[in-house]
Short mmCIF file of C-alpha atoms in Angstrom, two decimals:
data_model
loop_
_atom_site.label_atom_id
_atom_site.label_comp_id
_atom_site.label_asym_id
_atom_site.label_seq_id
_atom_site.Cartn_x
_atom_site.Cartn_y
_atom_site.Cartn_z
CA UNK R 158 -6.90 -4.25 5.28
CA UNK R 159 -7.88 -3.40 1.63
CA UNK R 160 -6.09 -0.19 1.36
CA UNK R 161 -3.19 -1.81 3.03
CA UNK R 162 -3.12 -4.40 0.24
CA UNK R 163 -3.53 -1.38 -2.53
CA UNK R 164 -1.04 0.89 -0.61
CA UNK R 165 1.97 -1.77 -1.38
CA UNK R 166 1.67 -1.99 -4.84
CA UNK R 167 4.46 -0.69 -6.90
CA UNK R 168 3.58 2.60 -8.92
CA UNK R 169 5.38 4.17 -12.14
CA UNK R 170 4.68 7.96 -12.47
CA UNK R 171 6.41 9.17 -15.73
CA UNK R 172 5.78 12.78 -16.66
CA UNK R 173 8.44 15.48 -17.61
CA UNK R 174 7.26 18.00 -15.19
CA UNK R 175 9.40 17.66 -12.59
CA UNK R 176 7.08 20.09 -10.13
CA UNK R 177 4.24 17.72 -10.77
CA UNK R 178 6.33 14.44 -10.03
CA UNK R 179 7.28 15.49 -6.77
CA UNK R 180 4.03 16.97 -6.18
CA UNK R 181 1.94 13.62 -7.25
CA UNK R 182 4.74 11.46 -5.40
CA UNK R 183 4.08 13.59 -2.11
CA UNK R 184 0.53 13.23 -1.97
CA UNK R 185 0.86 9.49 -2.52
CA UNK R 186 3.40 9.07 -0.04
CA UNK R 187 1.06 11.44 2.50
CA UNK R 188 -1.61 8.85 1.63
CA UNK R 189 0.44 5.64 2.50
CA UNK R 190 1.73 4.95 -0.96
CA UNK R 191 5.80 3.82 -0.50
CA UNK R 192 6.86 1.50 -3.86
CA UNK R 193 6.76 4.53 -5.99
CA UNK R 194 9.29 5.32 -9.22
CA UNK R 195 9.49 8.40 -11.12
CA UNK R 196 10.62 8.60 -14.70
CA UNK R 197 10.71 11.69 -17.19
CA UNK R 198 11.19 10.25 -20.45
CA UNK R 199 9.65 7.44 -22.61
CA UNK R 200 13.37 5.30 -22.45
CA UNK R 201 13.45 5.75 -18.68
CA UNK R 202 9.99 4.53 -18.34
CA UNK R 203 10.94 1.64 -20.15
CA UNK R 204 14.03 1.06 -18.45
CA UNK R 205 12.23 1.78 -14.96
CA UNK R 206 9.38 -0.83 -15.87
CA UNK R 207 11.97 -3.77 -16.84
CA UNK R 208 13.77 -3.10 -13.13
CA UNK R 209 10.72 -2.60 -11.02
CA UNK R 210 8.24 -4.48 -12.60
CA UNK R 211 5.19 -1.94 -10.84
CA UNK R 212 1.36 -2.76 -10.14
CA UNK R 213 0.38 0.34 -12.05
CA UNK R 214 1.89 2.90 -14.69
CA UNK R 215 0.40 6.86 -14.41
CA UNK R 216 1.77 8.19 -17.71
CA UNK R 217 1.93 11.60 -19.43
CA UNK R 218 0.72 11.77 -22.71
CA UNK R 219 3.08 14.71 -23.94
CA UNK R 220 7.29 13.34 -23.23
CA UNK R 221 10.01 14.74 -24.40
CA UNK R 222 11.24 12.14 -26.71
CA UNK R 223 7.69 10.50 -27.96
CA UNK R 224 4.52 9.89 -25.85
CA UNK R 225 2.54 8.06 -23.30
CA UNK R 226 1.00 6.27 -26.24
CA UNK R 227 4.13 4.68 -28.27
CA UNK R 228 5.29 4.14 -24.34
CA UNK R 229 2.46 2.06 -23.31
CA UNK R 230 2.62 0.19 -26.68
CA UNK R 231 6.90 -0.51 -25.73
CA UNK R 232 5.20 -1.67 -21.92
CA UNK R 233 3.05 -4.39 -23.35
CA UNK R 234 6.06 -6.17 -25.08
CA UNK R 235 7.12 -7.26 -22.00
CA UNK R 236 4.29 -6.43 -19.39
CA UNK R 237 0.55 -6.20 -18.86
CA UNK R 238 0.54 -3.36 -16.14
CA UNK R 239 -2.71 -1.09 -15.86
CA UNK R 240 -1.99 2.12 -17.30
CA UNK R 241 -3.96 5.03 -16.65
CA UNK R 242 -2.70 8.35 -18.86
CA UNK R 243 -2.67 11.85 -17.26
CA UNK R 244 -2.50 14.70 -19.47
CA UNK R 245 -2.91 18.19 -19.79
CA UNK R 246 -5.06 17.33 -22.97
CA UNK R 247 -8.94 17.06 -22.25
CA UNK R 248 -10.03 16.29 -26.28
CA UNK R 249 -11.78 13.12 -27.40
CA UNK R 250 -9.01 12.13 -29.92
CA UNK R 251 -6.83 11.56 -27.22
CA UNK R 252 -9.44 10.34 -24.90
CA UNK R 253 -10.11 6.95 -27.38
CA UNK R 254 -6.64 7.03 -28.41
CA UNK R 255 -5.35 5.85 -25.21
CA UNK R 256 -8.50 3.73 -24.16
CA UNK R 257 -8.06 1.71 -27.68
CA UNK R 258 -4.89 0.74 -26.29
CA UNK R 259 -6.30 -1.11 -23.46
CA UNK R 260 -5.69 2.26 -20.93
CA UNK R 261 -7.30 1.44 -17.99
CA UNK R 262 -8.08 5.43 -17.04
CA UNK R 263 -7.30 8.67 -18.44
CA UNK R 264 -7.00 12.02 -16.14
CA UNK R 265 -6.89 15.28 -17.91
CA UNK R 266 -4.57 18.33 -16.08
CA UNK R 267 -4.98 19.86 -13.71
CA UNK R 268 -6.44 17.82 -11.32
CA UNK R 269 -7.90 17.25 -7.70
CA UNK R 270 -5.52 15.67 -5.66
CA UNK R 271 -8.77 13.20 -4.41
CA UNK R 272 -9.28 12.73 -7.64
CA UNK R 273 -6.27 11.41 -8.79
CA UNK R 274 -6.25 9.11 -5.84
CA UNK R 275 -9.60 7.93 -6.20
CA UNK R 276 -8.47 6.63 -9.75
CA UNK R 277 -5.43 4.90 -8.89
CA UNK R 278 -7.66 3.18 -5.70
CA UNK R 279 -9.94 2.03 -8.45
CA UNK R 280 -8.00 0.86 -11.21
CA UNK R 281 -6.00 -1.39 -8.17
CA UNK R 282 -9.11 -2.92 -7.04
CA UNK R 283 -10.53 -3.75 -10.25
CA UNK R 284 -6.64 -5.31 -11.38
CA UNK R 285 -5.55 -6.55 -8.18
CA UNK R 286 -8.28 -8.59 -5.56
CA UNK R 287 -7.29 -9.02 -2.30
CA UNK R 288 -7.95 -12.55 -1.69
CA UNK R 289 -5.47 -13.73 0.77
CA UNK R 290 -4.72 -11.17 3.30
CA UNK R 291 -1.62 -12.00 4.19
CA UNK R 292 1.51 -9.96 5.70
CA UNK R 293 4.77 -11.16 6.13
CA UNK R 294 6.69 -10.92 9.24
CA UNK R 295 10.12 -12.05 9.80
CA UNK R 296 8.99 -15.35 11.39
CA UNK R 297 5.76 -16.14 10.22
CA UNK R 298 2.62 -14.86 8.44
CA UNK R 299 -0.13 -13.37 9.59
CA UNK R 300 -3.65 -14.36 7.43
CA UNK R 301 -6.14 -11.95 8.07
CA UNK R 302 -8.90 -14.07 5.73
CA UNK R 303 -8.38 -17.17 8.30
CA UNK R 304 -7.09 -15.20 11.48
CA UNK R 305 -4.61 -17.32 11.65
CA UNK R 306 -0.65 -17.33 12.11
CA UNK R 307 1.44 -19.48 9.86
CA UNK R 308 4.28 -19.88 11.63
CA UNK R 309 7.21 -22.72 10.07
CA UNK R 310 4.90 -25.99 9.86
CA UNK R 311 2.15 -24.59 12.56
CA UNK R 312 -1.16 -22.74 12.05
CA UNK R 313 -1.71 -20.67 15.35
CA UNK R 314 -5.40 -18.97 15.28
CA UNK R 315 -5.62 -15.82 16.55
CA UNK R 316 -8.17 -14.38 18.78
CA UNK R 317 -10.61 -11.73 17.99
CA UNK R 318 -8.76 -8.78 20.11
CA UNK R 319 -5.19 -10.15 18.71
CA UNK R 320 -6.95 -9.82 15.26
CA UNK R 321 -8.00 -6.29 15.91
CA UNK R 322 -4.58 -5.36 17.74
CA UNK R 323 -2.27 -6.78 15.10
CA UNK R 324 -4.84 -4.92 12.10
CA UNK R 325 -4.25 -1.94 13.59
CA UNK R 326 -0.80 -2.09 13.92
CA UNK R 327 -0.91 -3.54 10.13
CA UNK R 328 -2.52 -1.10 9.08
CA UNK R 329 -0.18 1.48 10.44
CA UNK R 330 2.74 -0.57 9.04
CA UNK R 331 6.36 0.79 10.60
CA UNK R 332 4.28 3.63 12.40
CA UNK R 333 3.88 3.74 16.24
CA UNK R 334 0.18 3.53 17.48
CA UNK R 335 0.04 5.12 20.76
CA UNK R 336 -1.47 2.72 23.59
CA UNK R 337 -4.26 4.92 23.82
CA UNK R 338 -5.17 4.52 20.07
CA UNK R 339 -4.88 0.40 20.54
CA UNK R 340 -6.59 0.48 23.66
CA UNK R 341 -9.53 2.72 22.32
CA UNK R 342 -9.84 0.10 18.91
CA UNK R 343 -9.81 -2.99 21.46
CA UNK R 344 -12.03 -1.30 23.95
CA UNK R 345 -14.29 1.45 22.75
CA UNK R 346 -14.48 5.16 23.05
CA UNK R 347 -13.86 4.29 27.32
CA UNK R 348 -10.24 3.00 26.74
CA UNK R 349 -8.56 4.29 30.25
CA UNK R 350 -7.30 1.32 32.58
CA UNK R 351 -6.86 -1.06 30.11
CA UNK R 352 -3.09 -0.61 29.72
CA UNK R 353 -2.34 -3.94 31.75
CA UNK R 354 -4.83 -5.40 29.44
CA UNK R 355 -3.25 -4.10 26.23
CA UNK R 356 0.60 -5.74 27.61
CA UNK R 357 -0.88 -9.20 28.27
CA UNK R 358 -2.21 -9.29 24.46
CA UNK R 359 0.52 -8.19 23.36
CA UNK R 360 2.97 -10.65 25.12
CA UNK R 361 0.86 -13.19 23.77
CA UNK R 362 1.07 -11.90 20.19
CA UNK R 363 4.79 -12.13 20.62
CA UNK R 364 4.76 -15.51 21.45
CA UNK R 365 2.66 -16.46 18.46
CA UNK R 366 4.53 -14.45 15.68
CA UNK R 367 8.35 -13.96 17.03
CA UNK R 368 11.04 -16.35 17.00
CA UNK R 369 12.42 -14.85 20.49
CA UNK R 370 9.09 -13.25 22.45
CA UNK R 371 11.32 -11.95 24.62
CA UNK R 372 13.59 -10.37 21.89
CA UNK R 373 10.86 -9.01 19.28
CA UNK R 374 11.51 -7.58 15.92
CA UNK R 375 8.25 -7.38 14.45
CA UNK R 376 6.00 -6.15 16.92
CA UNK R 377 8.48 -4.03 18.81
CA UNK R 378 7.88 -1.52 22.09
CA UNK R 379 8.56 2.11 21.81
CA UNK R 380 8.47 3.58 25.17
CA UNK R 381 6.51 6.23 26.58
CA UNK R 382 4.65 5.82 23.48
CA UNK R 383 3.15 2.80 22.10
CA UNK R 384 3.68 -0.04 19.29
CA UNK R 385 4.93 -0.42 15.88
CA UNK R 386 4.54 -3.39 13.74
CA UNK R 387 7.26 -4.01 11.14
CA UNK R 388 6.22 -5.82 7.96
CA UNK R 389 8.28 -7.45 5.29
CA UNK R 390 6.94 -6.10 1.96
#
């Protein structure tokens, strides 16, 4: 679940290169990144920070009206969000400029797309620990750390095949995971005949985490095809 955790965070890229903000936004998004906002300027970093309030800040060094620099300084009136600084500058001024700050990380243009996300993984984990586990559903809560359901006033434990059916589908959060996919996680790499198998656990999921089983809006049916499991981020 840990790059689930990561993967919701909310994420400030400011940079006036538009190219490279769309760019950098696609490969998070391709990578399961969602709470993203994009800003060119130093005052619509600001501004964007004070209304989104993100996990982490990836800022240009070089902006149009002042730099990554005075814009981390105008953050830390009113936040303590890591920053890391990506520039097309690779010299050691700049460097120990922005870790005497407090800069978390500092990539120098151009850059590996791995790379990039590699960074941001590690900078989350170090800032952010994953302690709880737990996803929100529109009836109840599911805590991976306990396997466990909290559902109004009642704790409903889950068993170890409805723990690995609903982390898949968490996992995969809004996606449909073909009953082939589930069956082979719950089964092995021999997952044919278990379709019967795979209805009954989930039938009994529904009755642990929906309102109405028989009227589901968090683990809902797509036919022909498999499962999707809708979270509440």
């Amino acid at each position: 679940m840990d790059n689930l955790f990561l993967q919701n965070k909310k994420l400030l890229l400011v940079d006036d290169e538009l190219d490279l903000l769309k760019m950098v936004t696609a490969i998070l998004r391709d990578n399961g990144f969602e709470n993203i906002t994009t800003a060119s300027t130093v005052g619509e970093g600001v501004a964007a920070a004070q209304k989104e309030a993100p996990d982490l800040a990836v800022l240009d060094v070089m902006l149009p009206d002042g730099d990554g620099f005075s814009l981390m300084q105008q953050l830390r009136l009113f936040t303590n969000v890591p920053v890391i600084f990506l520039t097309a500058k690779d010299e050691a001024a700049d460097k120990l400029a922005g870790l005497g700050l407090g800069a978390d990380d500092y990539i120098a243009k151009p850059f590996l797309p791995q790379e990039l996300l590699l960074r941001i993984y590690a900078v989350l984990r170090r800032c952010y620990k994953e302690d709880e586990q737990l996803i929100p559903l529109a009836g109840c809560t599911i805590d991976f750390s306990r396997a466990e359901i909290h559902k109004a006033d009642e704790i409903i434990p889950l068993t170890a095949k409805e723990y690995t059916l609903l982390e898949v589908l968490a996992r995969n959060d809004g996606k449909i995971v073909t009953v082939d996919s589930l069956c082979e996680a719950l089964w092995g790499d021999n997952p044919f005949g278990y379709e019967n198998s795979l209805n009954a656990h989930v039938r009994r999921i529904r009755e642990k985490i929906e309102a109405d089983p028989s009227k589901p809006v968090s683990l809902i049916t797509i036919k022909g095809l498999g499962y999707k499991l809708n979270t509440r981020k």
